[in-house]
Amino acid sequence: MTRQRTNDEEILALLIKEEKARFSSLLSDSEFFEIFAAQQVLKDRDLSDSEILAGNIGKGNDGGVDGLYFFINGKLILDDIASYDSWVKDVSLEIYIIQAKTSSGFGEDAIYKLINVTDDLFTLSNNLDDKKFKRRYHPKLLEIAKRIIDGYKHLVTKKVNLKFHYVYASQGNRVEDNTFGLTHKVEQKLKALFSNAAFEFTFLGAKELAHIASKTPNNKKEIEYIGQVLYSTGSSCVCLVKNTNFYRFLRDDSTNEINRHIFEANVRDYQGDVGVNKEIRDTLENPGEEDFWWLNNGITILTPSMVPKGNIALILDTPKIVNGLQTSNEIYNYYSSVSEKELNRESRSVLLRIIVCAEDDPRRDKIIKATNSQTKIPALTLKATDQVHWNIEAYLKERDLYYDRRKNFYKNQGKPQSKIVSITELAQAMLAIRLARPDDARARPSSILTDQTDYERVFSVAIPLSLYYAVLQIMEKIEVFFAASTLSANEKTNLRYYLALYSVCLSQEVAILNDEAILKAANKLTESDIAASLSRIKPIYELAGGDDNAAKGTDFREAMEMDLLKRYMPKVARAKAKAAKKFEKDTGVKKGKKSNHKKAQINKQAAKKAM
C-alpha cells in the first residue's frame, strides 16, 4: 500500500515542480532535487544558477556529497586562487557539505559516508591527486576539496575562523534517533582534523525545505532617523541615523546575521582596504568627543520607492547599499558583539544618502560608479556598470537570452536557467575562442575581470555585439554535442573550451582565428566538425595527463596549437619547432627532464596527428 504524503510533502512537491520548469528537462527528479536542496541551503547567500551548479557534484563517486561550496569572507570561491595577499587577518572560511535524497526519510548510511569523506578530503597530509582518491571520488569533488585545502593552508596563519556546515536534505520529515545520534561522530571526525573549527549539522525535511522555498524576503525596510531630514528633494534625502538603528537595518531578523541581499550585487563581495577597516573599527571601539559621522563619509542607498513614516522614519522598498560597504560591515560586526544594554546606551550616528532610483534606470549604474570612484574598490569590480554590458544585455535580450549584468535579476523574474548568461560565462567563451586561451577559461575565468588589458580585449564597445552572440552560439553547439556523447562529466568540463576553439578553427580551416572567422563559424559549425575535432584533441589531452591539471596547464593548449599549425600553417609550425630546439640548446635544458620530456611527447603526438 502506497504511503499517503503529508501536506508538507505535497507542498514541497509543488514547489520543486515549479522551480524544475526553469531547468533542463533532461534532469531526473533526483538530479534536480540536489540542485533544489542547494538553492534552499544557500538561499541567504543569493547565489546565481550558475554558482549553484558549480558546486553540484553530479552522478557517481560523490562519496555522499551532492553539493560542496567554499566561501572566503562570504564570497563563493569558484576558481583556483593565484594570490591570497588580499586577505590579511580575521579571515572567515565556510564550507557547505550537502547530501540530498529524494527518499521520505533520513538514512544512517548517508551519515557514515559523510564521516568517511570528511576523513579522506580534509586530512591535510592526504594527496588528493593520488590514484586511490581519483578512483574513489568524482573529479569535481576533488577539485573543490583541493581548493578548500589550498585556501586553508595559505590562510591558516592569518587568524582563520573555520566553519563546516553539514546539511542532510530529504523529502521526508522524520529523523530517527539513531540517525540523529550519528551526527556527533561526524563532529568527532571533523574536530580530530580541525580542533578549532565550528561545526553545524542540519537536517532539512519536507517541512523545512517547503518553508525556505516559499519564503520571500521582506523587500520593505524601515529606518528611523534623528531629528529632521537634513536635505530632501522629495525623491531623495540626506539624514542622520543612530548607529544602532542602522545596525538593526542591516540585520536579518530571521537569521540574526547580516543581510547580504541589502548590498548591491556588483559590489557586495568587495572585502575592503584592511587599513580603512581597522580605522573604522578603532573609531567604533574607542569613541571620542567627535560623533562617528564626523569621521566617516557615510552610506549611499538606492531604492525604487521611499515613503515617510510620520516625522521619525522612512520606509524603503528593496533598498540596496551601493557605497559604504566597509562602514556597513564594521558597524554590523561591532554592534553584533556588544550587549543589549550597550546598544541602548549608544548615541553616535552615521550619515545616509538615500536616492530614489528604479532598478532599470540608467542613472543607477552612474551613481554606483560615481559614489565608489573615490574609494579603492578595483575599477573592474564595477565593470558591470559599463556601457558595453548594457549593450550586450539589450542585444542578447532581442535573441531570447538574458544577460545577468545585474546578478539574479532575471532569475528572480523566473526566466529559464538555460537562457540566463552570466558575465563570467560570456567571458569564458570569449577567453577560449577570441583570445585562444581555453586553459584560462577552464581554470581562471575570473582572471578576465581582474586584468584591465584582458578585459578590454573581451569587453569593449568596439567589439561587434554579434560576436558575443556568436561565441554563445558556438558554446551551445558544443553543449548539444556533449548531451549526445559518451564522454564523462569530467571530460566535458575539461575539454569544453578546447573543443570549442579547435572546432571553430577546423570549420574555418585556420590555425589562428579572427572575428570574421568566429562569426562565420557560429552559423556553419556542424556536428561532424565537432566530432572530428574531438577525435584530434582527446588523445593530446590524455597524453598530457587526461585530468584537471592537464586542462588547467599550458602543455595541452600548446600541443593543440601545434597540431593546428602543422595542419594549416606548416611553415610556421616548422619555424616554431626549430626555435624551440634552439632555445633548448642555448639554455641547456635537457630532454631528460620529466616535464620537458612529457611536453616533447605531447608535441610529437600532435605532429603525427597533423600528418
Coordinates of C-alpha atoms in Angstrom, one line a residue, residues 247-495:
Y247 CA 22.8 48.0 12.7
R248 CA 19.3 46.8 13.0
F249 CA 18.6 47.9 9.5
L250 CA 21.4 45.6 8.3
R251 CA 20.4 42.6 10.4
D252 CA 18.2 39.8 9.0
D253 CA 15.9 39.1 11.9
S254 CA 15.2 35.5 10.6
T255 CA 18.9 34.5 10.8
N256 CA 20.3 37.1 13.2
E257 CA 23.1 37.6 10.6
I258 CA 24.0 40.5 8.3
N259 CA 21.5 40.6 5.3
R260 CA 23.7 40.3 2.3
H261 CA 20.7 41.0 0.0
I262 CA 20.8 44.6 1.1
F263 CA 24.1 45.2 -0.7
E264 CA 24.2 45.9 -4.4
A265 CA 25.3 42.6 -6.1
N266 CA 28.0 44.2 -8.2
V267 CA 30.0 45.4 -5.2
R268 CA 28.9 43.2 -2.3
D269 CA 31.9 40.9 -2.4
Y270 CA 34.4 43.7 -2.1
Q271 CA 36.4 43.0 1.1
G272 CA 37.8 46.5 1.5
D273 CA 41.1 48.0 2.4
V274 CA 42.4 46.4 5.6
G275 CA 43.8 49.7 6.8
V276 CA 40.5 51.6 6.3
N277 CA 38.6 48.8 8.0
K278 CA 40.9 49.0 11.0
E279 CA 40.4 52.8 11.3
I280 CA 36.6 52.4 11.2
R281 CA 36.8 49.6 13.8
D282 CA 39.1 51.7 16.0
T283 CA 36.7 54.7 15.8
L284 CA 33.8 52.4 16.9
E285 CA 35.7 50.7 19.7
N286 CA 37.3 53.9 21.1
P287 CA 34.7 56.7 21.0
G288 CA 36.0 60.2 21.4
E289 CA 34.3 63.6 21.6
E290 CA 33.6 63.6 17.9
D291 CA 30.4 61.9 16.6
F292 CA 31.0 58.9 14.3
W293 CA 29.5 60.7 11.2
W294 CA 32.1 63.5 11.5
L295 CA 34.8 61.0 10.8
N296 CA 33.1 58.9 8.1
N297 CA 31.9 59.5 4.6
G298 CA 28.6 57.8 5.2
I299 CA 26.4 55.4 3.3
T300 CA 24.7 55.6 -0.1
I301 CA 21.4 53.7 -0.5
L302 CA 19.4 53.3 -3.7
T303 CA 15.7 52.5 -3.5
P304 CA 12.8 52.4 -6.1
S305 CA 10.5 53.9 -3.5
M306 CA 10.7 55.9 -0.3
V307 CA 7.7 56.7 1.9
P308 CA 7.9 58.8 5.1
K309 CA 6.5 57.3 8.3
G310 CA 5.5 60.4 10.2
N311 CA 8.4 62.6 11.1
I312 CA 10.6 59.8 12.6
A313 CA 11.3 57.1 10.0
L314 CA 11.5 56.2 6.3
I315 CA 10.1 53.1 4.7
L316 CA 12.4 52.0 1.8
D317 CA 11.4 49.5 -0.9
T318 CA 14.1 47.0 -1.8
P319 CA 16.9 49.2 -0.6
K320 CA 20.5 48.5 -1.9
I321 CA 23.6 49.8 -0.3
V322 CA 25.9 50.9 -3.2
N323 CA 28.6 52.8 -1.3
G324 CA 29.8 52.4 2.3
L325 CA 30.3 48.7 2.3
Q326 CA 33.3 48.8 4.7
T327 CA 31.5 51.1 7.1
S328 CA 28.3 49.0 7.0
N329 CA 30.2 45.8 7.7
E330 CA 32.3 47.3 10.5
I331 CA 29.1 48.8 12.1
Y332 CA 27.4 45.4 11.9
N333 CA 30.4 43.5 13.2
Y334 CA 30.9 45.9 16.2
Y335 CA 27.3 46.1 17.4
S336 CA 26.6 42.4 16.9
S337 CA 29.3 41.8 19.6
V338 CA 28.0 44.2 22.3
S339 CA 25.2 43.7 24.9
E340 CA 21.7 45.0 24.5
K341 CA 22.5 47.4 27.4
E342 CA 25.4 48.9 25.4
L343 CA 23.2 49.1 22.3
N344 CA 20.6 51.2 24.1
R345 CA 23.3 53.4 25.6
E346 CA 24.9 54.2 22.2
S347 CA 24.2 57.7 20.9
R348 CA 26.6 58.0 17.8
S349 CA 25.2 58.3 14.3
V350 CA 26.0 57.7 10.7
L351 CA 25.2 59.8 7.6
L352 CA 22.9 58.3 5.0
R353 CA 22.3 59.4 1.4
I354 CA 19.1 57.8 0.1
I355 CA 18.4 58.2 -3.6
V356 CA 15.2 57.1 -5.2
C357 CA 16.1 55.3 -8.5
A358 CA 14.3 52.5 -10.3
E359 CA 16.1 49.2 -10.9
D360 CA 16.2 49.7 -14.7
D361 CA 17.0 53.4 -14.5
P362 CA 20.3 54.1 -16.5
R363 CA 21.3 56.6 -13.8
R364 CA 21.6 53.7 -11.3
D365 CA 24.9 52.5 -12.7
K366 CA 26.2 56.0 -13.0
I367 CA 25.5 56.5 -9.3
I368 CA 27.2 53.2 -8.3
K369 CA 30.3 54.1 -10.3
A370 CA 30.5 57.7 -9.2
T371 CA 29.9 57.1 -5.4
N372 CA 32.7 54.4 -5.5
S373 CA 35.1 56.4 -7.6
Q374 CA 36.9 57.9 -4.6
T375 CA 37.3 54.5 -2.8
K376 CA 39.9 51.9 -3.5
I377 CA 37.4 49.4 -4.9
P378 CA 39.1 47.9 -8.0
A379 CA 37.6 49.5 -11.1
L380 CA 36.9 46.1 -12.5
T381 CA 34.6 45.3 -9.6
L382 CA 32.3 47.9 -11.1
K383 CA 32.6 46.9 -14.7
A384 CA 29.1 45.5 -14.9
T385 CA 28.0 49.2 -15.0
D386 CA 30.0 49.9 -18.2
Q387 CA 28.0 50.8 -21.3
V388 CA 29.2 47.7 -23.1
H389 CA 27.3 45.4 -20.7
W390 CA 24.2 47.5 -21.2
N391 CA 24.6 47.0 -24.9
I392 CA 25.2 43.2 -24.6
E393 CA 22.2 42.9 -22.4
A394 CA 19.9 44.6 -24.9
Y395 CA 21.3 42.8 -27.9
L396 CA 21.0 39.3 -26.3
K397 CA 17.5 40.0 -25.0
E398 CA 16.3 40.5 -28.5
R399 CA 17.6 37.0 -29.2
D400 CA 15.9 35.4 -26.2
L401 CA 18.9 35.3 -24.0
Y402 CA 19.1 37.2 -20.6
Y403 CA 22.5 38.7 -19.7
D404 CA 23.0 38.6 -16.0
R405 CA 24.6 42.0 -15.8
R406 CA 22.5 42.6 -12.6
K407 CA 23.1 39.4 -10.7
N408 CA 19.9 37.3 -10.3
F409 CA 17.8 40.0 -11.9
Y410 CA 16.4 37.5 -14.5
K411 CA 16.4 34.5 -12.1
N412 CA 14.1 36.5 -9.8
Q413 CA 11.8 37.1 -12.8
G414 CA 11.6 33.3 -13.3
K415 CA 13.5 33.2 -16.6
P416 CA 14.7 29.7 -17.7
Q417 CA 18.2 28.8 -16.3
S418 CA 19.4 27.8 -19.8
K419 CA 18.5 31.3 -21.1
I420 CA 20.4 33.2 -18.5
V421 CA 24.0 34.1 -19.4
S422 CA 26.4 35.3 -16.6
I423 CA 29.2 37.8 -17.2
T424 CA 31.7 35.1 -16.3
E425 CA 30.1 32.6 -18.7
L426 CA 30.4 35.1 -21.6
A427 CA 33.9 36.0 -20.5
Q428 CA 34.9 32.3 -20.6
A429 CA 33.5 31.9 -24.1
M430 CA 35.4 34.9 -25.3
L431 CA 38.6 34.0 -23.5
A432 CA 38.6 30.5 -25.0
I433 CA 37.6 31.4 -28.6
R434 CA 38.6 35.0 -29.3
L435 CA 41.7 35.1 -27.1
A436 CA 42.5 31.4 -27.8
R437 CA 43.1 30.7 -24.1
P438 CA 41.0 27.6 -23.2
D439 CA 43.3 26.8 -20.3
D440 CA 42.5 30.1 -18.6
A441 CA 38.8 29.7 -19.4
R442 CA 38.8 26.4 -17.6
A443 CA 40.9 27.3 -14.6
R444 CA 40.8 31.0 -14.1
P445 CA 37.7 32.5 -15.7
S446 CA 37.5 35.4 -13.2
S447 CA 41.0 36.5 -14.2
I448 CA 39.5 38.2 -17.2
L449 CA 37.7 40.5 -14.8
T450 CA 40.9 41.4 -12.8
D451 CA 43.2 42.3 -15.6
Q452 CA 42.5 45.5 -17.4
T453 CA 44.3 44.6 -20.7
D454 CA 42.5 41.2 -21.0
Y455 CA 39.2 42.8 -20.0
E456 CA 39.4 45.4 -22.8
R457 CA 40.1 42.6 -25.3
V458 CA 37.0 40.8 -24.3
F459 CA 34.5 43.6 -23.3
S460 CA 34.7 46.7 -25.4
V461 CA 32.1 48.8 -27.3
A462 CA 34.5 48.4 -30.3
I463 CA 33.7 44.7 -30.5
P464 CA 30.7 43.9 -32.6
L465 CA 27.7 42.8 -30.5
S466 CA 27.2 39.9 -32.9
L467 CA 30.5 38.4 -31.8
Y468 CA 29.2 38.0 -28.2
Y469 CA 26.2 36.2 -29.6
A470 CA 28.4 34.1 -31.9
V471 CA 30.6 32.7 -29.2
L472 CA 27.5 31.8 -27.1
Q473 CA 26.0 30.0 -30.2
I474 CA 29.3 28.1 -30.6
M475 CA 29.3 27.0 -26.9
E476 CA 25.6 26.0 -27.2
K477 CA 26.6 23.7 -30.2
I478 CA 29.3 22.2 -28.0
E479 CA 26.7 21.5 -25.2
V480 CA 24.3 19.9 -27.7
F481 CA 27.1 17.7 -28.9
F482 CA 28.0 16.8 -25.3
A483 CA 24.5 15.8 -24.5
A484 CA 24.6 13.0 -27.0
S485 CA 28.2 12.0 -26.4
T486 CA 29.6 9.2 -24.1
L487 CA 32.2 11.5 -22.5
S488 CA 32.2 11.6 -18.8
A489 CA 31.1 14.7 -16.9
N490 CA 34.7 15.5 -16.0
E491 CA 35.9 15.1 -19.6
K492 CA 33.2 17.5 -20.8
T493 CA 34.3 20.0 -18.1
N494 CA 38.0 19.7 -19.1
L495 CA 37.5 19.6 -22.9

